[in-house]
Amino acid sequence: MSGPVRPVIGRDNAYFFEGTAKQELRIQSCNACGTLRHPPGPACLSCEAYDRSHVVARGEGTVYSFTVVHAPKLPGKELPLVVALLGLPEGVRMVAEVTGVPPEGENALKIGEGLVVDWNVIDEELTLPIWRRKP
């Protein structure tokens, strides 16, 4: 199979992928009221301002929920694939690909488990966050 499906990058999320290229996990913030949000969008959901920026997250998260993807086959991915919904200490949730964990059994991922971000360098133009267990 070829590489992974490439994300569509536009005005609302370019800052995120500029950050991943620098191995920074960025979260969109509102300059008017300070609200953080992920996924990003054009306007603040709290105050409706269009004045946005970002903060750099610590790169840690806690498993809120997860699933194991068995099908369909995904370009550039090996199945089964563990995908988690993480709660970040900054106060947002993020969907995350998790690596290094078995899809089932006693060593499988658990709700409440702590993860840290790592980086999957696809090529010179794309780096994606990938999550691992805390050491």
PDB file of C-alpha atoms in Angstrom:
ATOM      1  CA  MET A   1       0.000   0.000   0.000  1.00  0.00           C
ATOM      2  CA  SER A   2       1.022   3.620  -0.466  1.00  0.00           C
ATOM      3  CA  GLY A   3       1.478   6.178   2.307  1.00  0.00           C
ATOM      4  CA  PRO A   4      -1.364   7.331   4.534  1.00  0.00           C
ATOM      5  CA  VAL A   5      -4.247   9.469   3.360  1.00  0.00           C
ATOM      6  CA  ARG A   6      -3.001  13.048   3.481  1.00  0.00           C
ATOM      7  CA  PRO A   7      -5.002  15.583   5.476  1.00  0.00           C
ATOM      8  CA  VAL A   8      -6.656  18.499   3.730  1.00  0.00           C
ATOM      9  CA  ILE A   9      -4.847  21.589   4.974  1.00  0.00           C
ATOM     10  CA  GLY A  10      -6.574  24.973   4.892  1.00  0.00           C
ATOM     11  CA  ARG A  11      -6.760  28.284   6.729  1.00  0.00           C
ATOM     12  CA  ASP A  12      -8.357  26.766   9.821  1.00  0.00           C
ATOM     13  CA  ASN A  13      -5.792  24.019  10.436  1.00  0.00           C
ATOM     14  CA  ALA A  14      -2.538  25.065   8.713  1.00  0.00           C
ATOM     15  CA  TYR A  15      -1.076  26.209  12.065  1.00  0.00           C
ATOM     16  CA  PHE A  16      -1.553  22.640  13.392  1.00  0.00           C
ATOM     17  CA  PHE A  17       0.483  21.029  10.610  1.00  0.00           C
ATOM     18  CA  GLU A  18       3.095  23.798  10.712  1.00  0.00           C
ATOM     19  CA  GLY A  19       3.438  22.781  14.372  1.00  0.00           C
ATOM     20  CA  THR A  20       3.707  19.059  13.705  1.00  0.00           C
ATOM     21  CA  ALA A  21       6.540  19.808  11.261  1.00  0.00           C
ATOM     22  CA  LYS A  22       8.329  21.357  14.278  1.00  0.00           C
ATOM     23  CA  GLN A  23       7.161  18.486  16.511  1.00  0.00           C
ATOM     24  CA  GLU A  24       4.800  20.758  18.426  1.00  0.00           C
ATOM     25  CA  LEU A  25       1.252  19.767  19.299  1.00  0.00           C
ATOM     26  CA  ARG A  26      -0.736  22.958  18.771  1.00  0.00           C
ATOM     27  CA  ILE A  27      -4.245  23.773  19.988  1.00  0.00           C
ATOM     28  CA  GLN A  28      -6.247  26.636  18.530  1.00  0.00           C
ATOM     29  CA  SER A  29      -7.008  29.470  20.948  1.00  0.00           C
ATOM     30  CA  CYS A  30      -9.233  32.521  20.812  1.00  0.00           C
ATOM     31  CA  ASN A  31      -7.368  35.807  21.230  1.00  0.00           C
ATOM     32  CA  ALA A  32     -10.578  37.520  22.362  1.00  0.00           C
ATOM     33  CA  CYS A  33     -11.595  35.242  25.251  1.00  0.00           C
ATOM     34  CA  GLY A  34      -8.805  32.653  25.595  1.00  0.00           C
ATOM     35  CA  THR A  35     -10.975  29.600  24.885  1.00  0.00           C
ATOM     36  CA  LEU A  36      -9.091  26.602  23.500  1.00  0.00           C
ATOM     37  CA  ARG A  37     -10.715  24.376  20.900  1.00  0.00           C
ATOM     38  CA  HIS A  38      -9.943  21.255  18.934  1.00  0.00           C
ATOM     39  CA  PRO A  39     -10.703  20.491  16.215  1.00  0.00           C
ATOM     40  CA  PRO A  40     -10.031  24.018  14.973  1.00  0.00           C
ATOM     41  CA  GLY A  41     -12.549  26.247  13.275  1.00  0.00           C
ATOM     42  CA  PRO A  42     -12.959  29.737  11.881  1.00  0.00           C
ATOM     43  CA  ALA A  43     -14.854  31.265  14.827  1.00  0.00           C
ATOM     44  CA  CYS A  44     -14.758  30.842  18.587  1.00  0.00           C
ATOM     45  CA  LEU A  45     -17.674  28.794  19.863  1.00  0.00           C
ATOM     46  CA  SER A  46     -17.678  30.762  23.138  1.00  0.00           C
ATOM     47  CA  CYS A  47     -17.604  34.389  21.973  1.00  0.00           C
ATOM     48  CA  GLU A  48     -17.954  34.093  18.176  1.00  0.00           C
ATOM     49  CA  ALA A  49     -14.729  36.063  17.556  1.00  0.00           C
ATOM     50  CA  TYR A  50     -12.653  35.339  14.472  1.00  0.00           C
ATOM     51  CA  ASP A  51      -9.383  36.372  16.160  1.00  0.00           C
ATOM     52  CA  ARG A  52      -7.514  33.121  16.643  1.00  0.00           C
ATOM     53  CA  SER A  53      -4.063  31.926  17.572  1.00  0.00           C
ATOM     54  CA  HIS A  54      -2.685  28.764  19.172  1.00  0.00           C
ATOM     55  CA  VAL A  55      -0.919  27.399  22.225  1.00  0.00           C
ATOM     56  CA  VAL A  56       1.587  24.551  22.321  1.00  0.00           C
ATOM     57  CA  ALA A  57       0.252  21.625  24.327  1.00  0.00           C
ATOM     58  CA  ARG A  58       2.365  19.568  26.724  1.00  0.00           C
ATOM     59  CA  GLY A  59       1.900  16.502  24.536  1.00  0.00           C
ATOM     60  CA  GLU A  60       0.246  14.363  27.171  1.00  0.00           C
ATOM     61  CA  GLY A  61      -3.222  12.899  27.249  1.00  0.00           C
ATOM     62  CA  THR A  62      -5.487  10.509  29.124  1.00  0.00           C
ATOM     63  CA  VAL A  63      -7.557   7.873  27.342  1.00  0.00           C
ATOM     64  CA  TYR A  64     -11.209   8.896  27.563  1.00  0.00           C
ATOM     65  CA  SER A  65     -12.423   6.241  25.120  1.00  0.00           C
ATOM     66  CA  PHE A  66     -10.982   4.081  22.357  1.00  0.00           C
ATOM     67  CA  THR A  67     -11.800   1.654  19.591  1.00  0.00           C
ATOM     68  CA  VAL A  68      -9.935  -0.919  17.550  1.00  0.00           C
ATOM     69  CA  VAL A  69     -10.336  -0.564  13.789  1.00  0.00           C
ATOM     70  CA  HIS A  70     -10.323  -3.912  11.963  1.00  0.00           C
ATOM     71  CA  ALA A  71     -11.759  -2.786   8.618  1.00  0.00           C
ATOM     72  CA  PRO A  72     -11.714  -1.302   6.066  1.00  0.00           C
ATOM     73  CA  LYS A  73      -8.101  -1.361   4.951  1.00  0.00           C
ATOM     74  CA  LEU A  74      -6.622   2.122   5.160  1.00  0.00           C
ATOM     75  CA  PRO A  75      -3.827   3.338   2.878  1.00  0.00           C
ATOM     76  CA  GLY A  76      -0.536   3.401   4.760  1.00  0.00           C
ATOM     77  CA  LYS A  77      -1.967   1.815   7.924  1.00  0.00           C
ATOM     78  CA  GLU A  78      -1.588  -1.649   9.344  1.00  0.00           C
ATOM     79  CA  LEU A  79      -4.734  -3.171  10.827  1.00  0.00           C
ATOM     80  CA  PRO A  80      -5.884  -3.578  13.522  1.00  0.00           C
ATOM     81  CA  LEU A  81      -5.452   0.080  14.412  1.00  0.00           C
ATOM     82  CA  VAL A  82      -6.027   1.473  17.912  1.00  0.00           C
ATOM     83  CA  VAL A  83      -7.699   4.911  17.884  1.00  0.00           C
ATOM     84  CA  ALA A  84      -8.338   6.780  21.128  1.00  0.00           C
ATOM     85  CA  LEU A  85     -10.197   9.859  22.241  1.00  0.00           C
ATOM     86  CA  LEU A  86      -7.779  11.627  24.571  1.00  0.00           C
ATOM     87  CA  GLY A  87      -8.461  14.248  27.191  1.00  0.00           C
ATOM     88  CA  LEU A  88      -5.586  16.716  27.203  1.00  0.00           C
ATOM     89  CA  PRO A  89      -4.696  18.639  30.377  1.00  0.00           C
ATOM     90  CA  GLU A  90      -5.226  21.842  28.411  1.00  0.00           C
ATOM     91  CA  GLY A  91      -8.959  21.024  28.457  1.00  0.00           C
ATOM     92  CA  VAL A  92      -9.683  19.750  24.949  1.00  0.00           C
ATOM     93  CA  ARG A  93     -10.165  16.268  23.541  1.00  0.00           C
ATOM     94  CA  MET A  94      -8.293  14.914  20.554  1.00  0.00           C
ATOM     95  CA  VAL A  95      -8.710  11.814  18.391  1.00  0.00           C
ATOM     96  CA  ALA A  96      -5.396   9.981  18.346  1.00  0.00           C
ATOM     97  CA  GLU A  97      -3.750   7.052  16.628  1.00  0.00           C
ATOM     98  CA  VAL A  98      -2.063   4.921  19.287  1.00  0.00           C
ATOM     99  CA  THR A  99       0.969   2.780  18.531  1.00  0.00           C
ATOM    100  CA  GLY A 100       2.797   0.124  20.511  1.00  0.00           C
ATOM    101  CA  VAL A 101      -0.283  -1.365  22.186  1.00  0.00           C
ATOM    102  CA  PRO A 102      -1.907  -4.685  21.342  1.00  0.00           C
ATOM    103  CA  PRO A 103      -5.538  -4.478  20.180  1.00  0.00           C
ATOM    104  CA  GLU A 104      -6.691  -6.908  22.896  1.00  0.00           C
ATOM    105  CA  GLY A 105      -5.514  -8.878  25.911  1.00  0.00           C
ATOM    106  CA  GLU A 106      -4.163  -7.865  29.293  1.00  0.00           C
ATOM    107  CA  ASN A 107      -1.739  -5.335  27.755  1.00  0.00           C
ATOM    108  CA  ALA A 108      -4.427  -3.635  25.656  1.00  0.00           C
ATOM    109  CA  LEU A 109      -5.152   0.056  26.083  1.00  0.00           C
ATOM    110  CA  LYS A 110      -7.258   1.014  29.107  1.00  0.00           C
ATOM    111  CA  ILE A 111      -9.587   3.918  29.872  1.00  0.00           C
ATOM    112  CA  GLY A 112      -7.722   6.404  32.073  1.00  0.00           C
ATOM    113  CA  GLU A 113      -4.287   5.386  30.808  1.00  0.00           C
ATOM    114  CA  GLY A 114      -1.762   8.159  30.171  1.00  0.00           C
ATOM    115  CA  LEU A 115      -0.229   8.624  26.723  1.00  0.00           C
ATOM    116  CA  VAL A 116       2.435  10.924  25.258  1.00  0.00           C
ATOM    117  CA  VAL A 117       2.710  12.297  21.758  1.00  0.00           C
ATOM    118  CA  ASP A 118       5.382  11.129  19.340  1.00  0.00           C
ATOM    119  CA  TRP A 119       5.913  11.994  15.697  1.00  0.00           C
ATOM    120  CA  ASN A 120       5.395   9.996  12.520  1.00  0.00           C
ATOM    121  CA  VAL A 121       7.476  11.722   9.853  1.00  0.00           C
ATOM    122  CA  ILE A 122       5.785  10.720   6.595  1.00  0.00           C
ATOM    123  CA  ASP A 123       8.008  12.802   4.298  1.00  0.00           C
ATOM    124  CA  GLU A 124       9.530  16.292   4.081  1.00  0.00           C
ATOM    125  CA  GLU A 125       6.068  17.870   3.808  1.00  0.00           C
ATOM    126  CA  LEU A 126       4.060  15.919   6.394  1.00  0.00           C
ATOM    127  CA  THR A 127       4.585  14.910  10.007  1.00  0.00           C
ATOM    128  CA  LEU A 128       1.650  13.457  11.952  1.00  0.00           C
ATOM    129  CA  PRO A 129       1.198  13.044  15.691  1.00  0.00           C
ATOM    130  CA  ILE A 130       1.075   9.500  16.970  1.00  0.00           C
ATOM    131  CA  TRP A 131       0.582   8.531  20.590  1.00  0.00           C
ATOM    132  CA  ARG A 132       2.394   6.029  22.831  1.00  0.00           C
ATOM    133  CA  ARG A 133       2.163   4.864  26.413  1.00  0.00           C
ATOM    134  CA  LYS A 134       4.000   6.948  28.940  1.00  0.00           C
ATOM    135  CA  PRO A 135       7.415   5.440  29.673  1.00  0.00           C
TER     136      PRO A 135
END
